[in-house]
CSV table of C-alpha atoms (C1' of nucleotides) in Angstrom, one decimal:
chain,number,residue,atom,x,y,z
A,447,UNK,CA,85.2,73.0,103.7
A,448,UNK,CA,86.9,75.5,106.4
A,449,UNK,CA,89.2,77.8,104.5
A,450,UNK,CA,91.1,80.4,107.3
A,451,UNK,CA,93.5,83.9,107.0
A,452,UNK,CA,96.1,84.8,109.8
A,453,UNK,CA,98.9,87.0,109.8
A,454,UNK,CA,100.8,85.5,112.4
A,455,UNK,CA,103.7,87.7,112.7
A,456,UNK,CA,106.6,85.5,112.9
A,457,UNK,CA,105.7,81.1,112.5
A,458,UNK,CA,108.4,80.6,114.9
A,459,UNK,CA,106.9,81.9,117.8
A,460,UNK,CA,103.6,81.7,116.9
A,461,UNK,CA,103.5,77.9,116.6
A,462,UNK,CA,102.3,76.8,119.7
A,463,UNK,CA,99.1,79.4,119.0
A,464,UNK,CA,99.0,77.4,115.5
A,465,UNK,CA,98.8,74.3,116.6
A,466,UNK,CA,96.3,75.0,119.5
A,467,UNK,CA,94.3,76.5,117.1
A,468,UNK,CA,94.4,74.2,114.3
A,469,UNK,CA,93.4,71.1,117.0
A,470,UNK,CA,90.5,73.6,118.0
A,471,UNK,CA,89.1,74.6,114.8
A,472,UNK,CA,90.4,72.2,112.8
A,473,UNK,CA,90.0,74.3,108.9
A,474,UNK,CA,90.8,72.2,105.9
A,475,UNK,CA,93.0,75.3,104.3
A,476,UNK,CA,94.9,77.9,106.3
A,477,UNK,CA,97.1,81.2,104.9
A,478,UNK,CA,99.6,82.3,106.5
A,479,UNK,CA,101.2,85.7,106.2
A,480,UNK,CA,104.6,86.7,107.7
A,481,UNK,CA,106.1,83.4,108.4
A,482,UNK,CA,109.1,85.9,109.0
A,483,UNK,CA,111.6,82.5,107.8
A,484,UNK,CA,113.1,81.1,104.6
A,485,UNK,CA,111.7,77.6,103.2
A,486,UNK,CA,114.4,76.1,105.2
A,487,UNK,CA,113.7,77.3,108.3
A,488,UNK,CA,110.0,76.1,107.7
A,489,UNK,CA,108.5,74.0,110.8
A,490,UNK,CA,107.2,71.6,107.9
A,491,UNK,CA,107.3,68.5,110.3
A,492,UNK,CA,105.8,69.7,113.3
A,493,UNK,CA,103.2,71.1,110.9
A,494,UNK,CA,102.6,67.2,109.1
A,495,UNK,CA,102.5,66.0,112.6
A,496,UNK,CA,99.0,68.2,112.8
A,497,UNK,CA,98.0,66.5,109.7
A,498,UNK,CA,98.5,69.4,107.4
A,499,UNK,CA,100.6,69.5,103.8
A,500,UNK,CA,102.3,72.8,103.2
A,501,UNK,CA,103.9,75.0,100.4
A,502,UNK,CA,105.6,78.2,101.8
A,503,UNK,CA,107.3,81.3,99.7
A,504,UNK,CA,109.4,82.5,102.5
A,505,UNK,CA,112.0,85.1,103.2
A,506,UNK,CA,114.6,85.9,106.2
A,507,UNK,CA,113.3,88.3,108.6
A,508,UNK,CA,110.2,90.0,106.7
A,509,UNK,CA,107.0,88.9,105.4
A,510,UNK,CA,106.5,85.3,104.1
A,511,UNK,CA,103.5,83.1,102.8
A,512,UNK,CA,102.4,79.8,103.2
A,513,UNK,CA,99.0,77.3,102.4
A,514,UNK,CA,98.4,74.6,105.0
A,515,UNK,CA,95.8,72.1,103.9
A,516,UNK,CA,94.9,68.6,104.4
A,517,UNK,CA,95.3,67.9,100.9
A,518,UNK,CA,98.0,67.7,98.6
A,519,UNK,CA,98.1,71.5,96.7
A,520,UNK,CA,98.2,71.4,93.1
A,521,UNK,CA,99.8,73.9,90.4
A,522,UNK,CA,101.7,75.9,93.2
A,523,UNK,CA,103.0,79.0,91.9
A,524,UNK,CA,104.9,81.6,93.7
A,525,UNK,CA,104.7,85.8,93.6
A,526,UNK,CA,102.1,87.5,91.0
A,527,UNK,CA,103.6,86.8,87.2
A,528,UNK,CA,104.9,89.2,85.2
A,529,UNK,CA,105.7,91.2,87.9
A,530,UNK,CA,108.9,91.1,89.7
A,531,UNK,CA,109.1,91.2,93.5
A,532,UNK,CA,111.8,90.3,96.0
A,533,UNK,CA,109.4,90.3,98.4
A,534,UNK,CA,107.6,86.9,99.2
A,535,UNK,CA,104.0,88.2,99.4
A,536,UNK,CA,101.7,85.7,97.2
A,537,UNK,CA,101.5,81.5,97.0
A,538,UNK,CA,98.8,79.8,94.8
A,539,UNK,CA,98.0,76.2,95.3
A,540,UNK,CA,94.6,74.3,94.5
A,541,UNK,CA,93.0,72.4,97.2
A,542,UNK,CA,90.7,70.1,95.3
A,543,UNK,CA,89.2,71.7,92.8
A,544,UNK,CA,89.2,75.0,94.6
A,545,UNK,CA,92.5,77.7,93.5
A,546,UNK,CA,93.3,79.5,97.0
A,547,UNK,CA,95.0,82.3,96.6
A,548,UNK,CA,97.5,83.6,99.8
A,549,UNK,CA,98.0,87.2,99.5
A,550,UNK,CA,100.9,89.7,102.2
A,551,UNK,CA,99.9,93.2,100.0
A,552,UNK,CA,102.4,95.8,101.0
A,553,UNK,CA,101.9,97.6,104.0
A,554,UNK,CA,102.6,100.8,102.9
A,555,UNK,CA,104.0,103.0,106.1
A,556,UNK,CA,102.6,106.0,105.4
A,557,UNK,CA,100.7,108.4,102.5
A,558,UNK,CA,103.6,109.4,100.1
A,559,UNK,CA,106.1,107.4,100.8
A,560,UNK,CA,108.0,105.2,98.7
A,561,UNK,CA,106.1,102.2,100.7
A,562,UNK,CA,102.9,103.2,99.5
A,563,UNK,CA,103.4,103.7,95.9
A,564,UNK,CA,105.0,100.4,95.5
A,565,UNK,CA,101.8,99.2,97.9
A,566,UNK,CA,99.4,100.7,95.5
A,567,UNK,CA,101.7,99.3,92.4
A,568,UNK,CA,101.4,96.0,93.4
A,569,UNK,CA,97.8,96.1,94.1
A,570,UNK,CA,97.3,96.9,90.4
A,571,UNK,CA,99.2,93.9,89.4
A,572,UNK,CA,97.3,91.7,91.8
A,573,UNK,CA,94.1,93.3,90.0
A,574,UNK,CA,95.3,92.2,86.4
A,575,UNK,CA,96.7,89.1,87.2
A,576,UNK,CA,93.2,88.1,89.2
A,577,UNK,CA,91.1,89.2,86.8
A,578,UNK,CA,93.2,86.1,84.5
A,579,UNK,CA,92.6,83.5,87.5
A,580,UNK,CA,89.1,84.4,87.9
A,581,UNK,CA,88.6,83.4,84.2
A,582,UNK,CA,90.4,80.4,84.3
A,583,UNK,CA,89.0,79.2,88.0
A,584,UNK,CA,85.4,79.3,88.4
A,585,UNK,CA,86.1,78.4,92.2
A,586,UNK,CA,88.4,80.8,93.1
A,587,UNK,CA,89.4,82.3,97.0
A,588,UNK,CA,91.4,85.3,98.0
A,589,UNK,CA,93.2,85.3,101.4
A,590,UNK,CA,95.2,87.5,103.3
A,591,UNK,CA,96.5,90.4,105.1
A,592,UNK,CA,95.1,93.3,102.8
A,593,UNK,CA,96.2,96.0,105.0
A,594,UNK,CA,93.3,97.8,103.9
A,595,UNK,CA,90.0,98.3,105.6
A,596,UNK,CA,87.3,99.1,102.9
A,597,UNK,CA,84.8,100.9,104.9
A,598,UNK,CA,84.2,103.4,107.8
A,599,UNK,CA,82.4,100.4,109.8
A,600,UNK,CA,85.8,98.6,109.4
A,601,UNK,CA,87.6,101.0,111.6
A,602,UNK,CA,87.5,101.8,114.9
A,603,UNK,CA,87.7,105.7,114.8
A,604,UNK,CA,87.4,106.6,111.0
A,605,UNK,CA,87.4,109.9,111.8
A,606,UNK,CA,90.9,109.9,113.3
A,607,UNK,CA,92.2,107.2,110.2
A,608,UNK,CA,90.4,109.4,107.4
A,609,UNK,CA,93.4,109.8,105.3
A,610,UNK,CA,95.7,107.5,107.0
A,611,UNK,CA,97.8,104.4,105.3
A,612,UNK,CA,95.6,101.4,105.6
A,613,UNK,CA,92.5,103.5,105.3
A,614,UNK,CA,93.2,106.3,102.5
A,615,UNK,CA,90.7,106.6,99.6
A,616,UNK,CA,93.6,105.2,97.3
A,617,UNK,CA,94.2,101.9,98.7
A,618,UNK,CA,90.1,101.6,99.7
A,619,UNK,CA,89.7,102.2,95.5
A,620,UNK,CA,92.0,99.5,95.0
A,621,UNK,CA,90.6,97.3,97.2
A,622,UNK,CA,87.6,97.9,95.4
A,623,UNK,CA,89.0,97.9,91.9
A,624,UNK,CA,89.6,93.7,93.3
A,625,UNK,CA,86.1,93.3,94.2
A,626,UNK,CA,84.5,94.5,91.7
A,627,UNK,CA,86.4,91.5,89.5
A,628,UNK,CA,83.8,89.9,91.1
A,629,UNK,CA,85.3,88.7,94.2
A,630,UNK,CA,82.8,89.3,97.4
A,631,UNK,CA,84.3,89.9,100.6
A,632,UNK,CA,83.0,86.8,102.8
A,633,UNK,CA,82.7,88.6,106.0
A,634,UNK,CA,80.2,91.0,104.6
A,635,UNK,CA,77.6,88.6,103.1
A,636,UNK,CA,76.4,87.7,106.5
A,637,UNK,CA,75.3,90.3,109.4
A,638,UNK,CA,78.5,91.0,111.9
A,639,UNK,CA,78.5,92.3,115.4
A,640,UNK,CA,80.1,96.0,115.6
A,641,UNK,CA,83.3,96.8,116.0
A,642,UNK,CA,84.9,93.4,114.3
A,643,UNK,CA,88.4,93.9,113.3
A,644,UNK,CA,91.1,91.5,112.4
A,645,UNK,CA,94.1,93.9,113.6
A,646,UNK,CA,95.6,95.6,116.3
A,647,UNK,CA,98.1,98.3,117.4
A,648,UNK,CA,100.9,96.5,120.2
A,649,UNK,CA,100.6,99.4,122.2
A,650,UNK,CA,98.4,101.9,124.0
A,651,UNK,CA,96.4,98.4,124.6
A,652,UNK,CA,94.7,98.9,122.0
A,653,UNK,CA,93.1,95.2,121.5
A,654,UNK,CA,91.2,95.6,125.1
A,655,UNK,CA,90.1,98.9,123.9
A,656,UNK,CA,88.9,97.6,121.1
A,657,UNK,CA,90.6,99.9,119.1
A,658,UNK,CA,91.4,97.6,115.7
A,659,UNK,CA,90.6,97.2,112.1
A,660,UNK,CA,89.7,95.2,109.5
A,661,UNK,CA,92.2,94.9,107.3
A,662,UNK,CA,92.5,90.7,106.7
A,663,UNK,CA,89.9,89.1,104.5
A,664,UNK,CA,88.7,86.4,102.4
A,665,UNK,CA,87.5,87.2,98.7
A,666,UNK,CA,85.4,84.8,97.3
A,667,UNK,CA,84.1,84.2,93.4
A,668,UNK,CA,80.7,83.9,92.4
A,669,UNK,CA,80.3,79.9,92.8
A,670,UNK,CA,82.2,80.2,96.3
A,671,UNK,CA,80.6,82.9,97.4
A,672,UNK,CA,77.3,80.7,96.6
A,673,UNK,CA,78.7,78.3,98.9
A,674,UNK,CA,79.6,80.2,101.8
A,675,UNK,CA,77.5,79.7,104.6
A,676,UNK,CA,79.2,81.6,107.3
A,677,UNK,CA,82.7,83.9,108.0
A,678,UNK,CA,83.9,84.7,111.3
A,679,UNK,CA,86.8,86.2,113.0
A,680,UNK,CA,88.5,84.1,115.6
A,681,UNK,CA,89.4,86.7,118.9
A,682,UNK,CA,90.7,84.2,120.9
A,683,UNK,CA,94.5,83.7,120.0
A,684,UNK,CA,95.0,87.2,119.8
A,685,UNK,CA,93.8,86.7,123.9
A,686,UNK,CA,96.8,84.9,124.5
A,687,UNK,CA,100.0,85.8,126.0
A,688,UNK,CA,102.2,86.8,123.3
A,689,UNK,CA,100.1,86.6,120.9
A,690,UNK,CA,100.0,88.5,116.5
A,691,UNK,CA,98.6,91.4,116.4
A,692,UNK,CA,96.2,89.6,113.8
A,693,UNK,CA,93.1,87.4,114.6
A,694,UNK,CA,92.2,84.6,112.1
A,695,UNK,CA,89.4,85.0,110.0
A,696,UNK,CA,87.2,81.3,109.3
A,697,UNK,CA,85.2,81.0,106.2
A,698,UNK,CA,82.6,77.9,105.9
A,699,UNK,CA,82.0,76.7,102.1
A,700,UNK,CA,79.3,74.2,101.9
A,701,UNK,CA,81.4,72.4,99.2
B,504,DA,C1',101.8,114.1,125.4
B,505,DT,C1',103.9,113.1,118.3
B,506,DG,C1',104.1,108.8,123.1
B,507,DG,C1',103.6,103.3,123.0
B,508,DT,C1',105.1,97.3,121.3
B,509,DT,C1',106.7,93.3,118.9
B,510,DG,C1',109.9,90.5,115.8
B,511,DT,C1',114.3,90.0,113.7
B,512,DC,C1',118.7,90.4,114.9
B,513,DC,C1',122.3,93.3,117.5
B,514,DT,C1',121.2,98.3,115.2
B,515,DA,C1',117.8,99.9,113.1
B,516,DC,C1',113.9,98.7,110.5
B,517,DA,C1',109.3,97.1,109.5
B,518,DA,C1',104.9,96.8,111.1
DNA sequence: ATGGTTGTCCTACAA
């Protein structure tokens, strides 16, 4: 089975990217992360027309969630419980007997602000509410757009990021605080070439430079993480003309 | 140099 993360900033445009992509690599469960529309805005029939089912939590204008998969998902549920958030950041569905889990966490604008506290809140509430699914689903994935990187490889200058939102020692210790549940990031149980990242900047062509980080990921349990033979990220969408400033990330299970 | 780009929606805001 091919499970697959992208932020795709926006479904709208992005959906003749999707559906080149999903004819090309053809994975058998994709996340999504800002779909940037509200469920009935959702392209559902284009996407059944390239063979996928869908659920989507969506919202007008920001963020957004949604599972593609060519099975039916079971047990859907929508935003972490017992925590209440306006923002539509989290959908749950099982694929099979696999519970995917597709996560939007917070970006956080900046070190102190009121962005990153309620980043760093909600990251301990994902924590607690995982630590519950990972009991109750041996086979359980993690998707999404993190917007954290969790170590200096994962950044192109951590010098200059040292301290910055999407690297500071806060959000890398709650990153952590998630995988040390017992959930192991996929990309890193295989070697990598340098400089992989999943993200970057619009401007100051920063892609070309190769000035990015890794800040989307898939988190596996113990039996998955068994099963995963490979993880890669995909650069060539964000090659495109007009393209998210996020590449998909590709995770192989061998059942 | 405190810049710059994109998406949503029309004026700033979020990223």
């Amino acid at each position: 089975m091919k499970i697959a993360t992208w932020n795709v900033n926006s479904l709208k445009v992005r959906m003749p990217h999707l559906r080149e992509w999903l004819a090309r690599q053809a994975p058998d469960v994709v996340c999504l992360q800002e779909t940037k529309c509200e469920d009935k805005a959702f392209p559902g029939a284009e996407i059944e027309a390239a063979g996928y089912r869908w659920i989507h939590h969506g919202q007008k204008t920001y963020n957004g969630v949604a599972i593609l998969a060519r099975a039916e998902c079971g047990n859907v549920r929508r935003g972490i419980p017992q925590f209440t958030d306006e923002q539509s950041r989290v959908i749950v569905g099982d694929v099979g007997d696999t519970r995917i889990v597709c996560v939007y966490v917070p970006n956080g604008q900046s070190v102190g602000s009121d962005k990153y506290e309620y980043k760093l809140r909600w990251l301990a509430a994902l924590r607690d509410w995982l630590r519950s699914e990972l009991q109750a689903h041996p086979k359980l994935a993690v998707l999404g757009d993190y917007n954290i990187a969790p170590e200096p490889r994962d950044v192109h200058d951590p010098l200059a990021w040292e301290g910055q939102v999407l690297f500071s020692e806060p959000e890398r210790a709650a990153l952590k605080g998630i995988t040390e549940l017992g959930l192991a990031d996929a990309f890193r149980l295989f070697e990598q070439p340098e400089k992989s990242f999943t993200w970057w900047d619009y401007r100051m062509n920063a892609f070309r430079r190769k000035m990015g980080l890794r800040i989307d990921h898939v988190l596996l349990s113990p039996a998955l993480a068994r099963s995963c033979t490979a993880c890669t990220i995909d650069l060539e969408p964000r090659r495109l003309e007009r393209p998210s400033d996020h590449a998909p990330v590709i995770c192989e299970l061998s059942n």
